[in-house]
Every structure is written in structure tokens, then in C-alpha cells.
Amino acid sequence: MGVEYRHFLVVNDKDWLPAADTLARVDAVLYKWSLINTPTMVFDLSTMKESSEKTIPGFMPGAGQAVVYGDGASGKPVADIAGRCYYDTVEDEDHYISKIIVVAGNDIRIQQSDEYCYFEQISPAPDQECIGFVHSLDAIPWPVSKTFYAYLVHGKYSGAPEMRIHLGKNFPELYDWSDYAGYWRGAVMLDFGKSLPGFCDQLRQLPTRDFVNDLASAFRGPIAEIGVVY
């Protein structure tokens, strides 16, 4: 078992919607930084079906498309964006990201929490039955189901969720944002698994800002970073 870590880079804009080329633009950034090869899964979050073609969708994502790069990355490309591993005994060549998942679509997705930062869902309440709010992720396969907590269907749920963010009192330095809403429509998840980045117990922010800026340009929107220990 042991501690594992996921790092989210999400579009921090409540009104943001993806374009037809969003996924291709993000794919190009990840490839530029030598973090990916080709997708191992493309899952349509509108139809809840896996695509038979493992290629980047070139159309409007609709409710959502999830692109999984299950081969991960290791060595220099990981150290280049994330710095050293948290564990001193792990050399840069052994530092890894186990998988990368990109999600973009019109549906609102509730941010995952951990014990250091809890995203409390005020409205709709997690146990509330209402049109357009989906809490069960049983129809979504692993690992896509690990990228968000619940979702609100665009065009069915009216308005935006009300969230309350609780930061751990013992770790106030983990985040420097104050305007993150607690939900998103576009995100990149870097799953470091047990290869925790060295910054995971400090400011949870990738040290290589050029990479983050490249993703912001690809998404055409500002980025907020959230870390989840699991």
C-alpha cells in the first residue's frame, strides 16, 4: 500500500468551455515535454463508451472526453517538470508518473478532496436527488473515474454548484490560490503513484512554470493546481 499522490492542473475559469482542438493542443504540450506517446484509452463521457480508436478526438468534446495515457513517464521528463522525488533515496532516473489523464467537456466536474483540502459540496448536496447531478461513477471505468468526485450535466443542471473549501489548519501553505471554485470543465491529472514529488508537503505547485504556462495556452484559460494524497 503506502501513500500515493495525484496532481491536478485544472482550468480555473467558471465560464470556460472547450473548443474542438482543445484535446489536440493539450496532447501537443504533453508530447513536447516528453511525457506521453499515444493514448491507451479514449473514453466518451457523453455516451459512456470507450472509443475503438485510440486517437485524439478532433471534434467538440460535448459533455466530455477523457484521454488516458497509461504508459506514464519516468526519468528526466518527470524531473524536468516536477523536480526531485520526495524520497531522497529515489534518483531522478527512477522518478515517475504512472499515468496521465486529460478531461475536457461541457459538464462541470467536482474536484476530488484529500485530508489536507476538503471540497465540501453545499448545493446540490452529495445525497440530493436532482436532475442533472450525477454522484455515482459506476458507468465510468478506472482510471477515468478517479479524476473527479461527481459531475453536473450541461444543459440539464441549471446553474453552478455551491462549494466550500476547507484547508487543513496544519498545512496552510499548500495552496496560494484564493479564487478556485472547487470544480472544473477541463483538467490534466498527473498520477505520480508512490513516486511522490518533493513539493507535495509544501506549496503544491509544479516548479517548472513554463510547463504550466504551456498548458494554460493550450487550454486557453488560467490554471489552478491541486494535489490529492490517497
Coordinates of N, CA and C in Angstrom, one line a residue:
M1 N 0.8 -1.2 0.0 CA 0.0 0.0 0.0 C 0.9 1.2 0.0
G2 N 0.7 2.1 1.0 CA 1.5 3.3 1.1 C 0.8 4.5 0.5
V3 N 1.5 5.7 0.7 CA 0.9 7.0 0.3 C 1.2 7.1 -1.2
E4 N 0.2 7.7 -1.9 CA 0.3 8.0 -3.3 C -0.2 9.4 -3.6
Y5 N 0.1 9.9 -4.7 CA -0.2 11.3 -5.0 C -0.6 11.6 -6.4
R6 N -1.7 12.4 -6.6 CA -2.2 12.9 -7.9 C -2.1 14.4 -7.9
H7 N -1.6 14.9 -9.0 CA -1.5 16.4 -9.2 C -2.5 16.8 -10.3
F8 N -3.4 17.7 -10.0 CA -4.3 18.2 -11.0 C -4.0 19.6 -11.4
L9 N -4.0 19.9 -12.7 CA -3.9 21.2 -13.3 C -5.2 21.5 -14.0
V10 N -6.1 22.3 -13.4 CA -7.4 22.5 -13.9 C -7.6 23.9 -14.5
V11 N -8.5 24.0 -15.4 CA -8.9 25.4 -15.9 C -9.7 26.1 -14.9
N12 N -9.1 27.2 -14.4 CA -9.7 27.9 -13.3 C -10.5 29.1 -13.8
D13 N -11.6 28.8 -14.5 CA -12.5 29.7 -15.1 C -13.9 29.1 -15.1
K14 N -14.8 29.7 -14.4 CA -16.2 29.1 -14.2 C -16.9 29.1 -15.5
D15 N -16.6 30.0 -16.5 CA -17.3 30.1 -17.7 C -16.6 29.4 -18.9
W16 N -15.5 28.8 -18.6 CA -14.7 28.1 -19.7 C -15.4 27.0 -20.3
L17 N -15.3 26.9 -21.7 CA -15.8 25.7 -22.4 C -14.7 25.3 -23.4
P18 N -14.6 24.0 -23.7 CA -13.6 23.6 -24.6 C -13.9 23.9 -26.1
A19 N -12.9 23.9 -26.9 CA -13.0 24.0 -28.3 C -12.8 22.6 -29.0
A20 N -13.0 22.6 -30.3 CA -12.8 21.3 -31.0 C -11.3 20.9 -30.9
D21 N -10.4 21.8 -30.8 CA -9.0 21.5 -30.9 C -8.3 21.4 -29.5
T22 N -9.1 21.6 -28.4 CA -8.5 21.6 -27.1 C -7.7 20.4 -26.7
L23 N -8.2 19.2 -26.9 CA -7.5 18.0 -26.6 C -6.3 17.8 -27.4
A24 N -6.3 18.2 -28.7 CA -5.1 18.1 -29.5 C -4.0 19.0 -29.0
R25 N -4.4 20.2 -28.6 CA -3.5 21.2 -28.2 C -2.8 20.8 -26.9
V26 N -3.6 20.2 -26.0 CA -3.0 19.7 -24.7 C -2.1 18.5 -25.0
D27 N -2.5 17.6 -25.9 CA -1.7 16.5 -26.3 C -0.3 17.0 -26.8
A28 N -0.4 18.0 -27.6 CA 0.9 18.5 -28.2 C 1.8 19.1 -27.1
V29 N 1.3 19.7 -26.0 CA 2.1 20.2 -24.9 C 2.8 19.0 -24.2
L30 N 2.0 18.0 -23.9 CA 2.5 16.8 -23.1 C 3.5 16.1 -24.0
Y31 N 3.3 16.0 -25.3 CA 4.3 15.4 -26.1 C 5.6 16.2 -26.2
K32 N 5.4 17.6 -26.3 CA 6.6 18.5 -26.3 C 7.5 18.3 -25.1
W33 N 6.9 18.0 -23.9 CA 7.7 17.8 -22.7 C 8.0 16.4 -22.5
S34 N 7.9 15.5 -23.5 CA 8.3 14.1 -23.5 C 7.6 13.3 -22.4
L35 N 6.3 13.6 -22.1 CA 5.6 12.9 -21.0 C 4.7 11.8 -21.6
I36 N 4.4 11.8 -22.9 CA 3.5 10.9 -23.4 C 4.0 10.4 -24.8
N37 N 3.3 9.2 -25.2 CA 3.4 8.8 -26.5 C 2.0 8.8 -27.2
T38 N 1.3 7.7 -27.2 CA 0.0 7.7 -27.7 C -1.0 7.3 -26.6
P39 N -2.3 7.7 -26.7 CA -3.3 7.3 -25.7 C -3.4 5.8 -25.6
T40 N -3.7 5.3 -24.4 CA -4.1 3.9 -24.2 C -5.6 3.7 -24.1
M41 N -6.3 4.8 -23.9 CA -7.8 4.8 -23.8 C -8.3 6.2 -24.1
V42 N -9.4 6.2 -24.9 CA -10.2 7.4 -25.1 C -11.6 7.0 -24.7
F43 N -12.1 7.8 -23.7 CA -13.5 7.4 -23.2 C -14.4 8.6 -23.4
D44 N -15.6 8.3 -24.0 CA -16.6 9.4 -24.3 C -17.5 9.5 -23.1
L45 N -17.4 10.6 -22.4 CA -18.2 10.8 -21.2 C -19.7 11.2 -21.5
S46 N -20.0 11.4 -22.8 CA -21.3 11.6 -23.3 C -22.1 10.3 -23.4
T47 N -21.5 9.4 -24.1 CA -22.1 8.1 -24.4 C -21.7 7.0 -23.4
M48 N -20.7 7.3 -22.5 CA -20.2 6.4 -21.6 C -19.7 5.1 -22.3
K49 N -19.0 5.3 -23.4 CA -18.4 4.2 -24.1 C -16.9 4.5 -24.5
E50 N -16.1 3.5 -24.5 CA -14.7 3.6 -24.9 C -14.6 3.6 -26.4
S51 N -13.8 4.5 -26.9 CA -13.7 4.6 -28.4 C -12.8 3.4 -28.8
S52 N -13.2 2.9 -30.0 CA -12.4 1.8 -30.5 C -11.1 2.3 -31.1
E53 N -11.0 3.6 -31.4 CA -9.8 4.2 -32.0 C -9.1 5.0 -30.9
K54 N -7.9 4.7 -30.6 CA -7.1 5.4 -29.5 C -6.4 6.6 -30.1
T55 N -7.2 7.5 -30.6 CA -6.7 8.7 -31.2 C -7.4 9.9 -30.6
I56 N -6.7 11.1 -30.7 CA -7.3 12.3 -30.1 C -8.5 12.7 -30.8
P57 N -9.7 12.9 -30.2 CA -10.9 13.3 -30.8 C -10.7 14.7 -31.4
G58 N -11.1 14.9 -32.7 CA -10.9 16.2 -33.4 C -12.2 16.9 -33.5
F59 N -13.2 16.7 -32.6 CA -14.5 17.3 -32.7 C -14.8 17.9 -31.3
M60 N -15.9 18.7 -31.2 CA -16.3 19.3 -30.0 C -16.5 18.2 -28.9
P61 N -15.9 18.3 -27.7 CA -16.0 17.3 -26.8 C -17.4 17.0 -26.2
G62 N -18.3 17.8 -26.4 CA -19.7 17.6 -25.9 C -19.6 17.6 -24.4
A63 N -20.3 16.6 -23.8 CA -20.3 16.5 -22.3 C -18.9 16.3 -21.8
G64 N -18.1 15.5 -22.5 CA -16.7 15.3 -22.1 C -16.1 14.2 -22.8
Q65 N -14.8 14.3 -23.0 CA -13.9 13.3 -23.5 C -12.7 13.1 -22.5
A66 N -12.4 11.9 -22.2 CA -11.2 11.6 -21.4 C -10.2 10.8 -22.2
V67 N -9.0 11.4 -22.2 CA -7.9 10.7 -22.9 C -6.9 10.2 -21.8
V68 N -6.6 8.9 -21.8 CA -5.7 8.3 -20.8 C -4.4 7.9 -21.5
Y69 N -3.3 8.3 -20.9 CA -2.0 7.9 -21.3 C -1.5 7.0 -20.2
G70 N -1.7 5.7 -20.4 CA -1.5 4.8 -19.3 C 0.0 4.3 -19.2
D71 N 0.8 4.6 -20.2 CA 2.2 4.2 -20.2 C 3.0 5.0 -19.2
G72 N 2.5 6.2 -18.9 CA 3.3 7.1 -18.0 C 4.6 7.6 -18.5
A73 N 5.4 8.1 -17.6 CA 6.7 8.7 -18.0 C 7.6 8.5 -16.8
S74 N 8.9 8.6 -17.1 CA 9.9 8.4 -16.0 C 11.2 9.1 -16.4
G75 N 12.0 9.3 -15.3 CA 13.3 9.9 -15.6 C 13.3 11.4 -15.8
K76 N 14.1 11.8 -16.7 CA 14.4 13.2 -16.9 C 13.1 14.0 -17.2
P77 N 12.2 13.6 -18.0 CA 11.0 14.4 -18.3 C 10.2 14.7 -17.0
V78 N 10.1 13.7 -16.1 CA 9.4 13.9 -14.9 C 10.1 14.9 -14.0
A79 N 11.4 14.7 -13.8 CA 12.2 15.6 -13.0 C 12.2 17.0 -13.6
D80 N 12.1 17.1 -14.9 CA 12.1 18.4 -15.5 C 10.9 19.3 -15.2
I81 N 9.7 18.6 -15.0 CA 8.5 19.4 -14.6 C 8.2 19.4 -13.2
A82 N 8.6 18.4 -12.4 CA 8.2 18.2 -11.1 C 9.3 18.3 -10.0
G83 N 10.6 18.3 -10.5 CA 11.7 18.4 -9.6 C 12.0 17.0 -9.0
R84 N 12.8 16.9 -7.9 CA 13.2 15.7 -7.3 C 12.0 15.0 -6.7
C85 N 12.2 13.7 -6.5 CA 11.2 12.9 -5.7 C 11.3 13.2 -4.3
Y86 N 10.2 13.1 -3.6 CA 10.1 13.3 -2.1 C 11.1 12.5 -1.3
Y87 N 11.3 11.3 -1.8 CA 12.2 10.3 -1.1 C 13.6 10.5 -1.6
D88 N 14.5 10.8 -0.7 CA 15.9 11.1 -1.1 C 16.6 9.9 -1.8
T89 N 16.1 8.7 -1.4 CA 16.8 7.5 -2.0 C 16.4 7.3 -3.4
V90 N 15.4 8.0 -4.0 CA 15.0 7.8 -5.3 C 15.7 8.8 -6.2
E91 N 16.5 8.3 -7.2 CA 17.2 9.1 -8.1 C 16.3 9.6 -9.2
D92 N 16.7 10.7 -9.9 CA 15.8 11.3 -10.9 C 15.4 10.3 -12.0
E93 N 16.3 9.4 -12.3 CA 16.1 8.4 -13.4 C 15.0 7.4 -13.0
D94 N 14.7 7.3 -11.7 CA 13.6 6.4 -11.2 C 12.3 7.1 -10.8
H95 N 12.4 8.5 -10.9 CA 11.2 9.2 -10.6 C 10.2 9.1 -11.7
Y96 N 8.9 8.9 -11.4 CA 7.9 8.5 -12.5 C 6.6 9.2 -12.3
I97 N 5.8 9.2 -13.3 CA 4.4 9.5 -13.4 C 3.7 8.2 -13.9
S98 N 2.8 7.6 -13.2 CA 2.3 6.3 -13.6 C 1.3 6.4 -14.7
K99 N 0.5 7.5 -14.7 CA -0.4 7.7 -15.8 C -0.8 9.2 -15.9
I100 N -1.2 9.6 -17.0 CA -1.7 11.0 -17.2 C -3.1 10.9 -17.9
I101 N -4.0 11.7 -17.4 CA -5.4 11.7 -17.9 C -5.8 13.1 -18.2
V102 N -6.3 13.4 -19.4 CA -6.8 14.7 -19.8 C -8.3 14.6 -19.9
V103 N -9.0 15.5 -19.3 CA -10.5 15.5 -19.4 C -10.9 16.9 -19.9
A104 N -11.8 17.0 -20.9 CA -12.3 18.3 -21.3 C -13.8 18.1 -21.8
G105 N -14.7 19.0 -21.4 CA -16.0 18.9 -21.9 C -16.9 20.0 -21.3
N106 N -18.2 19.9 -21.6 CA -19.1 21.0 -21.1 C -19.6 20.7 -19.7
D107 N -19.6 19.4 -19.2 CA -20.1 19.1 -17.9 C -19.2 19.7 -16.8
I108 N -19.8 20.1 -15.7 CA -19.0 20.5 -14.6 C -18.6 19.3 -13.7
R109 N -17.3 19.3 -13.3 CA -16.8 18.1 -12.6 C -16.3 18.6 -11.2
I110 N -16.8 18.0 -10.2 CA -16.4 18.4 -8.8 C -15.0 17.8 -8.5
Q111 N -14.2 18.7 -7.9 CA -12.8 18.4 -7.6 C -12.7 17.3 -6.5
Q112 N -11.8 16.4 -6.7 CA -11.5 15.4 -5.6 C -10.9 16.1 -4.4
S113 N -11.1 15.5 -3.2 CA -10.5 16.1 -2.0 C -9.5 15.1 -1.4
D114 N -8.8 15.6 -0.4 CA -8.0 14.7 0.5 C -8.0 15.3 1.9
E115 N -7.3 14.7 2.8 CA -7.4 15.2 4.2 C -6.8 16.5 4.4
Y116 N -6.1 17.1 3.5 CA -5.5 18.4 3.6 C -6.3 19.5 3.0
C117 N -7.2 19.1 2.1 CA -8.0 20.1 1.4 C -9.3 19.4 1.0
Y118 N -10.4 19.8 1.7 CA -11.7 19.2 1.5 C -12.6 20.1 0.8
F119 N -13.1 19.7 -0.4 CA -14.1 20.4 -1.2 C -15.5 20.0 -0.8
E120 N -16.1 20.8 0.1 CA -17.4 20.4 0.5 C -18.5 20.9 -0.5
Q121 N -19.3 20.0 -0.8 CA -20.4 20.3 -1.8 C -21.6 20.7 -1.1
I122 N -22.0 22.0 -1.1 CA -23.1 22.6 -0.4 C -24.4 22.3 -1.2
S123 N -24.3 22.7 -2.5 CA -25.5 22.6 -3.3 C -25.1 22.3 -4.7
P124 N -25.6 21.2 -5.3 CA -26.5 20.2 -4.7 C -25.7 19.4 -3.7
A125 N -26.4 19.0 -2.6 CA -25.8 18.2 -1.6 C -25.5 16.8 -2.2
P126 N -24.4 16.2 -1.8 CA -24.0 14.9 -2.3 C -25.1 13.8 -2.4
D127 N -26.0 13.9 -1.4 CA -27.1 12.9 -1.3 C -28.4 13.4 -1.9
Q128 N -28.3 14.5 -2.5 CA -29.5 15.1 -3.1 C -29.9 14.5 -4.5
E129 N -31.1 14.2 -4.7 CA -31.6 13.8 -5.9 C -32.1 14.9 -6.7
C130 N -31.5 15.3 -7.9 CA -31.9 16.3 -8.7 C -31.5 16.1 -10.1
I131 N -32.2 16.7 -11.1 CA -32.0 16.5 -12.5 C -30.6 17.0 -12.8
G132 N -29.8 16.2 -13.5 CA -28.5 16.7 -14.0 C -27.3 16.5 -13.0
F133 N -27.6 16.1 -11.8 CA -26.5 15.8 -10.9 C -26.2 14.4 -10.8
V134 N -25.0 14.0 -11.0 CA -24.6 12.5 -11.0 C -23.5 12.3 -10.0
H135 N -23.8 11.6 -9.0 CA -22.8 11.2 -8.0 C -22.2 9.9 -8.2
S136 N -23.0 8.9 -8.7 CA -22.4 7.6 -9.0 C -21.6 7.6 -10.2
L137 N -20.4 7.1 -10.1 CA -19.5 7.0 -11.3 C -19.3 5.5 -11.7
D138 N -20.3 4.7 -11.4 CA -20.2 3.3 -11.8 C -20.1 3.0 -13.3
A139 N -20.6 4.0 -14.1 CA -20.6 3.8 -15.5 C -19.3 4.2 -16.2
I140 N -18.4 4.8 -15.3 CA -17.1 5.3 -15.8 C -16.0 4.4 -15.4
P141 N -15.2 3.9 -16.3 CA -14.2 2.9 -16.0 C -13.0 3.6 -15.2
W142 N -12.3 2.7 -14.4 CA -11.0 3.1 -13.9 C -10.0 3.2 -15.0
P143 N -9.1 4.2 -15.1 CA -8.8 5.2 -14.0 C -9.6 6.5 -14.2
V144 N -10.4 6.6 -15.3 CA -11.1 7.9 -15.6 C -11.9 8.3 -14.4
S145 N -12.5 7.4 -13.7 CA -13.4 7.6 -12.5 C -12.6 8.3 -11.4
K146 N -11.3 8.3 -11.4 CA -10.5 8.8 -10.3 C -10.1 10.3 -10.6
T147 N -10.7 10.9 -11.6 CA -10.3 12.2 -12.0 C -11.2 13.3 -11.4
F148 N -12.4 12.8 -10.9 CA -13.4 13.8 -10.3 C -14.3 13.0 -9.3
Y149 N -15.0 13.8 -8.5 CA -15.8 13.2 -7.5 C -17.3 13.0 -7.9
A150 N -17.8 13.9 -8.7 CA -19.2 13.9 -9.2 C -19.2 14.8 -10.3
Y151 N -20.4 14.9 -11.0 CA -20.5 15.8 -12.1 C -21.9 16.3 -12.3
L152 N -22.0 17.5 -13.0 CA -23.3 18.1 -13.3 C -23.4 18.2 -14.8
V153 N -24.5 17.7 -15.3 CA -24.7 17.6 -16.8 C -25.1 18.9 -17.4
H154 N -24.3 19.3 -18.3 CA -24.5 20.6 -19.0 C -25.9 20.6 -19.7
G155 N -26.7 21.6 -19.5 CA -28.0 21.6 -20.2 C -29.1 21.0 -19.4
K156 N -28.7 20.2 -18.4 CA -29.8 19.6 -17.5 C -29.8 20.2 -16.1
Y157 N -28.6 20.4 -15.6 CA -28.5 21.1 -14.3 C -28.4 22.6 -14.5
S158 N -29.2 23.3 -13.9 CA -29.3 24.8 -14.1 C -28.3 25.5 -13.1
G159 N -27.4 26.3 -13.6 CA -26.5 27.0 -12.7 C -25.3 26.2 -12.4
A160 N -24.6 26.7 -11.3 CA -23.3 26.1 -10.9 C -23.4 25.6 -9.5
P161 N -22.6 24.6 -9.1 CA -22.6 24.1 -7.7 C -22.1 25.2 -6.7
E162 N -22.6 25.1 -5.5 CA -22.0 25.9 -4.4 C -21.1 25.0 -3.6
M163 N -19.8 25.5 -3.5 CA -18.8 24.7 -2.8 C -18.2 25.5 -1.7
R164 N -17.7 24.8 -0.7 CA -17.0 25.4 0.4 C -15.7 24.7 0.6
I165 N -14.6 25.4 0.6 CA -13.3 24.7 0.6 C -12.6 24.9 2.0
H166 N -12.3 23.7 2.5 CA -11.7 23.7 3.9 C -10.2 23.3 3.7
L167 N -9.3 24.1 4.1 CA -7.9 23.9 4.1 C -7.4 23.4 5.5
G168 N -6.6 22.4 5.5 CA -6.1 21.9 6.8 C -5.3 23.0 7.6
K169 N -5.7 23.2 8.8 CA -5.0 24.2 9.6 C -3.5 24.0 9.8
N170 N -3.1 22.7 9.8 CA -1.7 22.4 10.0 C -0.9 22.6 8.7
F171 N -1.6 22.8 7.6 CA -0.8 22.9 6.3 C -1.4 24.1 5.5
P172 N -1.3 25.3 6.0 CA -1.9 26.4 5.3 C -1.1 26.8 4.1
E173 N 0.1 26.3 4.0 CA 1.0 26.8 2.9 C 0.9 25.9 1.6
L174 N -0.1 25.0 1.6 CA -0.2 24.1 0.4 C -0.6 24.7 -0.8
Y175 N -1.4 25.8 -0.7 CA -2.0 26.4 -1.9 C -1.9 27.9 -1.8
D176 N -1.7 28.6 -3.0 CA -1.6 30.0 -3.0 C -2.8 30.7 -3.7
W177 N -3.8 29.8 -4.1 CA -4.9 30.4 -4.8 C -6.0 30.7 -3.8
S178 N -6.8 31.7 -4.1 CA -8.0 32.0 -3.3 C -9.3 32.1 -4.1
D179 N -9.2 31.9 -5.4 CA -10.4 32.1 -6.2 C -10.8 30.8 -6.9
Y180 N -10.2 29.6 -6.5 CA -10.7 28.4 -7.1 C -12.0 28.0 -6.6
A181 N -12.9 27.6 -7.6 CA -14.3 27.4 -7.2 C -14.6 26.0 -6.7
G182 N -13.6 25.0 -6.9 CA -13.8 23.7 -6.5 C -14.4 22.8 -7.5
Y183 N -14.5 23.3 -8.7 CA -15.0 22.4 -9.8 C -14.3 22.9 -11.1
W184 N -14.4 22.1 -12.2 CA -13.8 22.4 -13.4 C -14.5 21.7 -14.6
R185 N -14.1 22.2 -15.8 CA -14.5 21.5 -17.1 C -13.4 21.0 -17.9
G186 N -12.2 21.4 -17.6 CA -11.0 20.9 -18.3 C -9.9 20.7 -17.3
A187 N -9.1 19.6 -17.4 CA -8.1 19.3 -16.5 C -7.1 18.3 -17.0
V188 N -5.9 18.4 -16.5 CA -4.8 17.3 -16.7 C -4.5 16.8 -15.3
M189 N -4.6 15.4 -15.2 CA -4.2 14.8 -13.9 C -2.9 14.0 -14.1
L190 N -1.9 14.3 -13.3 CA -0.7 13.6 -13.3 C -0.7 12.7 -12.1
D191 N -0.7 11.4 -12.4 CA -0.8 10.4 -11.3 C 0.6 9.9 -11.0
F192 N 1.2 10.5 -9.9 CA 2.6 10.1 -9.5 C 2.7 8.7 -8.8
G193 N 1.5 8.2 -8.4 CA 1.5 7.0 -7.7 C 2.4 7.1 -6.4
K194 N 3.3 6.2 -6.2 CA 4.1 6.2 -5.0 C 5.4 7.1 -5.2
S195 N 5.6 7.6 -6.4 CA 6.8 8.4 -6.6 C 6.4 9.9 -6.3
L196 N 6.2 10.2 -5.1 CA 5.7 11.5 -4.7 C 6.7 12.6 -5.1
P197 N 6.2 13.7 -5.6 CA 7.1 14.8 -5.9 C 7.5 15.5 -4.6
G198 N 8.7 16.1 -4.7 CA 9.3 16.7 -3.5 C 8.4 17.8 -2.9
F199 N 7.6 18.4 -3.7 CA 6.8 19.6 -3.2 C 5.5 19.2 -2.6
C200 N 5.2 17.9 -2.5 CA 3.8 17.5 -2.1 C 3.4 17.9 -0.7
D201 N 4.4 18.2 0.2 CA 4.1 18.6 1.5 C 4.4 20.1 1.7
Q202 N 4.6 20.8 0.6 CA 4.8 22.3 0.7 C 3.8 22.9 -0.2
L203 N 4.2 24.0 -0.9 CA 3.3 24.6 -1.9 C 3.1 23.6 -3.1
R204 N 1.8 23.2 -3.2 CA 1.6 22.1 -4.2 C 1.4 22.8 -5.6
Q205 N 2.6 23.0 -6.2 CA 2.7 23.7 -7.4 C 3.9 23.2 -8.2
L206 N 3.8 22.8 -9.4 CA 4.9 22.3 -10.2 C 6.0 23.4 -10.3
P207 N 7.2 23.1 -10.0 CA 8.3 24.1 -10.0 C 8.6 24.7 -11.4
T208 N 8.3 23.9 -12.5 CA 8.6 24.4 -13.8 C 7.4 25.1 -14.4
R209 N 7.4 26.4 -14.2 CA 6.2 27.2 -14.6 C 6.0 27.3 -16.1
D210 N 7.1 27.1 -16.9 CA 6.9 27.1 -18.4 C 6.0 26.0 -18.8
F211 N 6.0 24.8 -18.1 CA 5.1 23.7 -18.4 C 3.7 24.1 -18.1
V212 N 3.5 24.7 -17.0 CA 2.1 25.1 -16.6 C 1.6 26.2 -17.5
N213 N 2.5 27.1 -17.9 CA 2.1 28.2 -18.8 C 1.7 27.6 -20.2
D214 N 2.4 26.6 -20.6 CA 2.1 25.9 -21.9 C 0.8 25.3 -21.9
L215 N 0.4 24.7 -20.7 CA -0.9 24.1 -20.6 C -2.0 25.1 -20.6
A216 N -1.7 26.3 -19.9 CA -2.7 27.4 -19.9 C -3.0 27.9 -21.3
S217 N -1.9 28.0 -22.1 CA -2.1 28.4 -23.5 C -2.8 27.4 -24.3
A218 N -2.6 26.1 -24.1 CA -3.3 25.0 -24.8 C -4.8 25.0 -24.5
F219 N -5.1 25.2 -23.2 CA -6.5 25.2 -22.8 C -7.2 26.5 -23.1
R220 N -6.3 27.6 -23.3 CA -6.8 28.9 -23.5 C -7.6 29.4 -22.2
G221 N -7.0 29.1 -21.1 CA -7.6 29.5 -19.8 C -6.6 29.4 -18.7
P222 N -6.8 30.1 -17.6 CA -5.9 30.1 -16.4 C -5.9 28.8 -15.7
I223 N -4.8 28.4 -15.1 CA -4.6 27.1 -14.4 C -4.6 27.3 -12.9
A224 N -5.3 26.4 -12.2 CA -5.1 26.2 -10.8 C -4.6 24.8 -10.6
E225 N -3.7 24.6 -9.5 CA -3.1 23.4 -9.2 C -3.6 22.8 -7.9
I226 N -4.0 21.6 -7.9 CA -4.5 20.9 -6.7 C -3.8 19.6 -6.5
G227 N -3.3 19.2 -5.3 CA -2.7 17.9 -5.1 C -3.6 17.1 -4.2
V228 N -3.7 15.8 -4.5 CA -4.5 14.9 -3.8 C -3.6 13.7 -3.3
V229 N -3.5 13.5 -2.0 CA -2.9 12.4 -1.4 C -3.9 11.3 -1.2
Y230 N -3.6 10.1 -1.6 CA -4.5 9.0 -1.5 C -3.8 7.7 -1.1

